Amino acid sequence: MTDDRRAELEEALAAVRERVADAARAAGRDPAEVGLLAVTKTWPAEDVALLTDLGLAAFGENKEQEGAAKAAELAALRPGATARWHVVGRLQRNKARSLVRWAHAVDSVDSARLVDALEAAAAKAIDAGERSDPLEVLVQVSVDADPGRGGAPVDEVPGLADRVASAGHLRLGGVMTVAPQDVAPEEAFATVWELAGRVRAAHPGATTLSAGMSGDLEAAVSYGSTCVRVGTALLGRR
Ligand SMILES: *Cc1c(COP(=O)(O)O)cnc(C)c1O
């Protein structure tokens, strides 16, 4: 059972890596510039354990409670494994205090109030010895400003990035986006690429552009993505 699943994940991982590498080469980029975040939401900790065996170390969850539980289960299943957990979904501010105990990063920050809540929570966690490093934050961009999917409108992103960068217990990693359904992904990714360049000009450490999922990773890589977030193509249909 576990062996079958391991083989299945190994094959899917190789296929995803090949897609990323092909897209990078087609864009004249080095495939090593594009990281892979395995989005493990709804999948069990056993799958995450197998992915760590296959060399992955970055995992994405979209719900605080599910992520906290899975992080604890993984630590029990693979005590020696390195795992950096990213929250990629919409987040209520009252979850910040719990999240900073297990998450390495929040990739979906889209409001000043959420920045302030995460800064306060990270400060408390560091003071209490519950974490040692600042919380990494990506500002999520919404290209069509549809409030349903999360993300801040393009014109609010530079200000949010400044706010994160000046928070003492957060580290600005860069920007993240989910391409809207009603716009060609190329158009959305081009907009976010330009915006990410502006954020990086103001904050040279903000080098991450998290863009591309199972269905549109090629387009995202052609527009400078440094991190694709892949669920379905790696783990199967939810
Ligand atoms: C679920 C999810 C993904 C992965 O999507 P797939 O289409 O399954 O690859 C990526 N990013 C975010 C924000 C998600 O919620």
Short mmCIF file of C-alpha atoms and ligand atoms in Angstrom, two decimals:
data_model
loop_
_atom_site.label_atom_id
_atom_site.label_comp_id
_atom_site.label_asym_id
_atom_site.label_seq_id
_atom_site.Cartn_x
_atom_site.Cartn_y
_atom_site.Cartn_z
CA MET A 1 0.00 0.00 0.00
CA THR A 2 2.61 2.50 1.15
CA ASP A 3 4.99 1.18 -1.51
CA ASP A 4 2.35 1.69 -4.21
CA ARG A 5 1.68 5.21 -3.04
CA ARG A 6 5.38 5.95 -2.85
CA ALA A 7 5.84 4.79 -6.47
CA GLU A 8 2.83 6.84 -7.56
CA LEU A 9 4.16 9.99 -5.88
CA GLU A 10 7.65 9.40 -7.24
CA GLU A 11 6.31 9.17 -10.79
CA ALA A 12 4.10 12.24 -10.39
CA LEU A 13 6.98 14.21 -8.89
CA ALA A 14 9.25 13.32 -11.81
CA ALA A 15 6.55 14.43 -14.27
CA VAL A 16 6.02 17.76 -12.48
CA ARG A 17 9.77 18.39 -12.33
CA GLU A 18 10.00 17.68 -16.06
CA ARG A 19 7.17 20.10 -16.84
CA VAL A 20 8.87 22.81 -14.78
CA ALA A 21 12.26 22.14 -16.37
CA ASP A 22 10.82 22.16 -19.91
CA ALA A 23 9.00 25.44 -19.24
CA ALA A 24 12.11 27.00 -17.74
CA ARG A 25 14.32 25.99 -20.66
CA ALA A 26 11.70 27.23 -23.15
CA ALA A 27 11.86 30.60 -21.38
CA GLY A 28 15.66 30.63 -21.37
CA ARG A 29 15.74 30.15 -17.60
CA ASP A 30 17.67 27.79 -15.37
CA PRO A 31 15.24 25.15 -14.00
CA ALA A 32 17.02 25.43 -10.64
CA GLU A 33 15.52 28.92 -10.24
CA VAL A 34 12.03 27.44 -9.84
CA GLY A 35 11.14 25.91 -6.49
CA LEU A 36 8.33 23.46 -5.85
CA LEU A 37 5.80 23.84 -3.04
CA ALA A 38 3.75 20.67 -2.63
CA VAL A 39 0.21 21.69 -1.70
CA THR A 40 -0.89 18.87 0.59
CA LYS A 41 -4.27 20.18 1.74
CA THR A 42 -6.80 17.35 2.21
CA TRP A 43 -4.04 14.72 1.86
CA PRO A 44 -2.80 12.75 4.90
CA ALA A 45 0.47 13.28 6.76
CA GLU A 46 1.59 9.86 5.46
CA ASP A 47 1.73 11.37 1.96
CA VAL A 48 3.78 14.29 3.24
CA ALA A 49 6.14 11.80 4.90
CA LEU A 50 6.61 9.99 1.57
CA LEU A 51 7.26 13.32 -0.16
CA THR A 52 9.98 14.15 2.39
CA ASP A 53 11.50 10.72 1.61
CA LEU A 54 11.54 11.82 -2.05
CA GLY A 55 13.43 14.97 -1.16
CA LEU A 56 10.71 17.61 -0.88
CA ALA A 57 10.81 19.99 2.08
CA ALA A 58 8.26 22.74 1.33
CA PHE A 59 4.57 22.05 1.88
CA GLY A 60 1.46 24.19 1.54
CA GLU A 61 -1.77 24.05 3.52
CA ASN A 62 -4.76 26.33 3.23
CA LYS A 63 -6.33 25.84 6.68
CA GLU A 64 -4.62 26.65 9.95
CA GLN A 65 -6.03 23.75 11.96
CA GLU A 66 -5.41 21.12 9.30
CA GLY A 67 -1.87 22.40 8.83
CA ALA A 68 -1.10 22.42 12.56
CA ALA A 69 -2.32 18.84 12.95
CA LYS A 70 -0.42 17.62 9.89
CA ALA A 71 2.81 19.33 10.94
CA ALA A 72 2.60 17.55 14.31
CA GLU A 73 1.83 14.20 12.66
CA LEU A 74 4.71 14.57 10.24
CA ALA A 75 7.10 15.37 13.10
CA ALA A 76 6.04 12.08 14.72
CA LEU A 77 6.26 10.09 11.45
CA ARG A 78 9.62 11.54 10.32
CA PRO A 79 11.36 13.06 13.35
CA GLY A 80 14.51 13.90 11.40
CA ALA A 81 12.91 15.35 8.27
CA THR A 82 13.10 19.00 7.29
CA ALA A 83 9.69 20.45 6.53
CA ARG A 84 8.83 24.09 5.96
CA TRP A 85 5.10 24.72 6.06
CA HIS A 86 3.51 27.52 4.05
CA VAL A 87 -0.04 28.76 4.58
CA VAL A 88 -1.47 29.46 1.13
CA GLY A 89 -5.14 30.12 1.89
CA ARG A 90 -7.30 32.87 3.27
CA LEU A 91 -6.55 33.38 6.89
CA GLN A 92 -8.53 34.83 9.76
CA ARG A 93 -6.55 37.09 12.03
CA ASN A 94 -7.52 35.11 15.12
CA LYS A 95 -5.55 32.14 13.72
CA ALA A 96 -2.28 34.07 13.67
CA ARG A 97 -1.17 33.17 17.19
CA SER A 98 -1.54 29.43 16.58
CA LEU A 99 -0.10 29.55 13.07
CA VAL A 100 3.21 31.09 14.08
CA ARG A 101 3.95 28.01 16.22
CA TRP A 102 4.22 25.70 13.19
CA ALA A 103 4.30 27.67 9.93
CA HIS A 104 7.49 28.85 8.26
CA ALA A 105 5.63 31.26 5.97
CA VAL A 106 2.31 32.80 5.04
CA ASP A 107 2.05 33.16 1.25
CA SER A 108 -1.42 34.72 1.22
CA VAL A 109 -1.18 38.04 3.07
CA ASP A 110 -3.52 40.62 1.59
CA SER A 111 -4.38 43.26 4.20
CA ALA A 112 -2.65 45.65 6.58
CA ARG A 113 -4.67 44.24 9.48
CA LEU A 114 -3.41 40.74 8.73
CA VAL A 115 0.20 42.03 8.52
CA ASP A 116 -0.21 43.62 11.96
CA ALA A 117 -1.79 40.49 13.47
CA LEU A 118 1.02 38.28 12.13
CA GLU A 119 3.69 40.70 13.36
CA ALA A 120 2.19 40.71 16.88
CA ALA A 121 1.85 36.92 16.89
CA ALA A 122 5.37 36.33 15.58
CA ALA A 123 6.81 38.72 18.17
CA LYS A 124 5.03 36.84 20.98
CA ALA A 125 6.09 33.45 19.65
CA ILE A 126 9.73 34.50 19.36
CA ASP A 127 9.68 36.01 22.88
CA ALA A 128 8.13 32.81 24.23
CA GLY A 129 10.76 30.64 22.53
CA GLU A 130 8.12 28.98 20.32
CA ARG A 131 9.94 29.94 17.13
CA SER A 132 13.40 31.24 16.41
CA ASP A 133 13.15 32.90 13.02
CA PRO A 134 10.95 35.67 11.62
CA LEU A 135 7.79 34.59 9.81
CA GLU A 136 8.26 34.77 6.04
CA VAL A 137 5.46 36.63 4.29
CA LEU A 138 4.41 36.89 0.65
CA VAL A 139 1.91 39.54 -0.37
CA GLN A 140 -0.86 37.94 -2.41
CA VAL A 141 -1.86 39.87 -5.51
CA SER A 142 -5.34 39.72 -6.99
CA VAL A 143 -5.06 40.74 -10.62
CA ASP A 144 -8.81 41.18 -11.09
CA ALA A 145 -9.44 42.45 -7.53
CA ASP A 146 -12.15 39.80 -7.05
CA PRO A 147 -12.56 39.68 -3.26
CA GLY A 148 -13.74 36.04 -3.37
CA ARG A 149 -10.36 34.45 -3.96
CA GLY A 150 -8.25 36.63 -1.71
CA GLY A 151 -5.34 38.82 -2.62
CA ALA A 152 -4.86 42.57 -2.60
CA PRO A 153 -5.49 44.75 -5.65
CA VAL A 154 -2.31 45.55 -7.61
CA ASP A 155 -2.14 49.18 -6.45
CA GLU A 156 -2.19 48.17 -2.76
CA VAL A 157 0.66 45.67 -3.03
CA PRO A 158 3.68 48.03 -2.78
CA GLY A 159 2.30 49.59 0.41
CA LEU A 160 1.63 46.18 1.96
CA ALA A 161 5.14 45.07 1.03
CA ASP A 162 6.57 48.16 2.77
CA ARG A 163 4.50 47.37 5.86
CA VAL A 164 5.78 43.78 6.00
CA ALA A 165 9.37 44.90 5.42
CA SER A 166 9.22 47.33 8.32
CA ALA A 167 7.74 44.76 10.74
CA GLY A 168 10.50 43.49 13.03
CA HIS A 169 9.36 39.87 13.27
CA LEU A 170 8.35 39.31 9.64
CA ARG A 171 10.54 38.80 6.58
CA LEU A 172 9.23 39.96 3.22
CA GLY A 173 9.78 37.10 0.77
CA GLY A 174 8.03 38.60 -2.25
CA VAL A 175 4.63 38.19 -3.91
CA MET A 176 2.19 35.39 -4.68
CA THR A 177 -0.74 35.11 -7.04
CA VAL A 178 -3.52 32.78 -8.13
CA ALA A 179 -4.47 33.48 -11.74
CA PRO A 180 -8.11 34.55 -12.04
CA GLN A 181 -10.44 32.26 -13.98
CA ASP A 182 -11.74 34.89 -16.37
CA VAL A 183 -8.38 36.27 -17.57
CA ALA A 184 -5.79 34.48 -19.71
CA PRO A 185 -3.13 33.25 -17.25
CA GLU A 186 -0.37 34.82 -19.38
CA GLU A 187 -1.96 38.23 -18.94
CA ALA A 188 -2.28 37.83 -15.17
CA PHE A 189 1.25 36.45 -14.76
CA ALA A 190 2.72 39.27 -16.88
CA THR A 191 1.08 41.85 -14.61
CA VAL A 192 2.36 40.15 -11.47
CA TRP A 193 5.85 39.74 -12.91
CA GLU A 194 6.07 43.49 -13.48
CA LEU A 195 4.73 44.16 -9.98
CA ALA A 196 7.17 41.69 -8.40
CA GLY A 197 10.01 43.57 -10.10
CA ARG A 198 8.84 46.83 -8.54
CA VAL A 199 8.60 45.25 -5.08
CA ARG A 200 12.09 43.78 -5.50
CA ALA A 201 13.49 47.14 -6.55
CA ALA A 202 12.29 48.60 -3.24
CA HIS A 203 13.19 45.49 -1.18
CA PRO A 204 16.09 43.54 -2.73
CA GLY A 205 15.55 40.52 -0.46
CA ALA A 206 12.00 40.00 -1.77
CA THR A 207 13.04 37.61 -4.54
CA THR A 208 10.13 35.15 -4.47
CA LEU A 209 7.42 35.17 -7.11
CA SER A 210 5.04 32.35 -6.23
CA ALA A 211 2.86 31.69 -9.28
CA GLY A 212 1.56 28.68 -11.13
CA MET A 213 -0.42 25.62 -10.06
CA SER A 214 -1.10 22.22 -11.66
CA GLY A 215 -3.00 23.72 -14.59
CA ASP A 216 -0.96 26.80 -15.43
CA LEU A 217 2.59 26.30 -14.20
CA GLU A 218 4.14 26.58 -17.68
CA ALA A 219 2.70 30.06 -18.21
CA ALA A 220 3.83 31.13 -14.73
CA VAL A 221 7.39 29.86 -15.28
CA SER A 222 7.55 31.76 -18.57
CA TYR A 223 6.72 34.92 -16.57
CA GLY A 224 9.40 34.57 -13.94
CA SER A 225 7.82 32.34 -11.29
CA THR A 226 10.36 31.20 -8.70
CA CYS A 227 7.92 28.87 -6.94
CA VAL A 228 5.12 26.75 -8.36
CA ARG A 229 2.48 25.50 -5.92
CA VAL A 230 1.35 22.06 -7.03
CA GLY A 231 -1.37 19.90 -5.52
CA THR A 232 -3.39 17.85 -8.00
CA ALA A 233 -0.56 17.03 -10.44
CA LEU A 234 1.48 15.62 -7.57
CA LEU A 235 -1.02 14.02 -5.21
CA GLY A 236 -4.03 13.37 -7.41
CA ARG A 237 -7.57 14.68 -7.55
CA ARG A 238 -9.09 15.74 -4.26
C1 LIG B 1 -4.92 24.26 -3.76
C2 LIG B 1 -3.99 25.37 -4.09
C3 LIG B 1 -2.92 25.18 -4.99
C4 LIG B 1 -2.70 23.88 -5.73
O1 LIG B 1 -3.63 23.76 -6.74
P1 LIG B 1 -3.63 22.53 -7.78
O2 LIG B 1 -4.45 23.02 -8.90
O3 LIG B 1 -4.23 21.37 -7.06
O4 LIG B 1 -2.21 22.28 -8.15
C5 LIG B 1 -2.07 26.24 -5.21
N1 LIG B 1 -2.24 27.44 -4.61
C6 LIG B 1 -3.26 27.66 -3.76
C7 LIG B 1 -3.40 29.02 -3.13
C8 LIG B 1 -4.17 26.65 -3.47
O5 LIG B 1 -5.19 26.88 -2.63
#
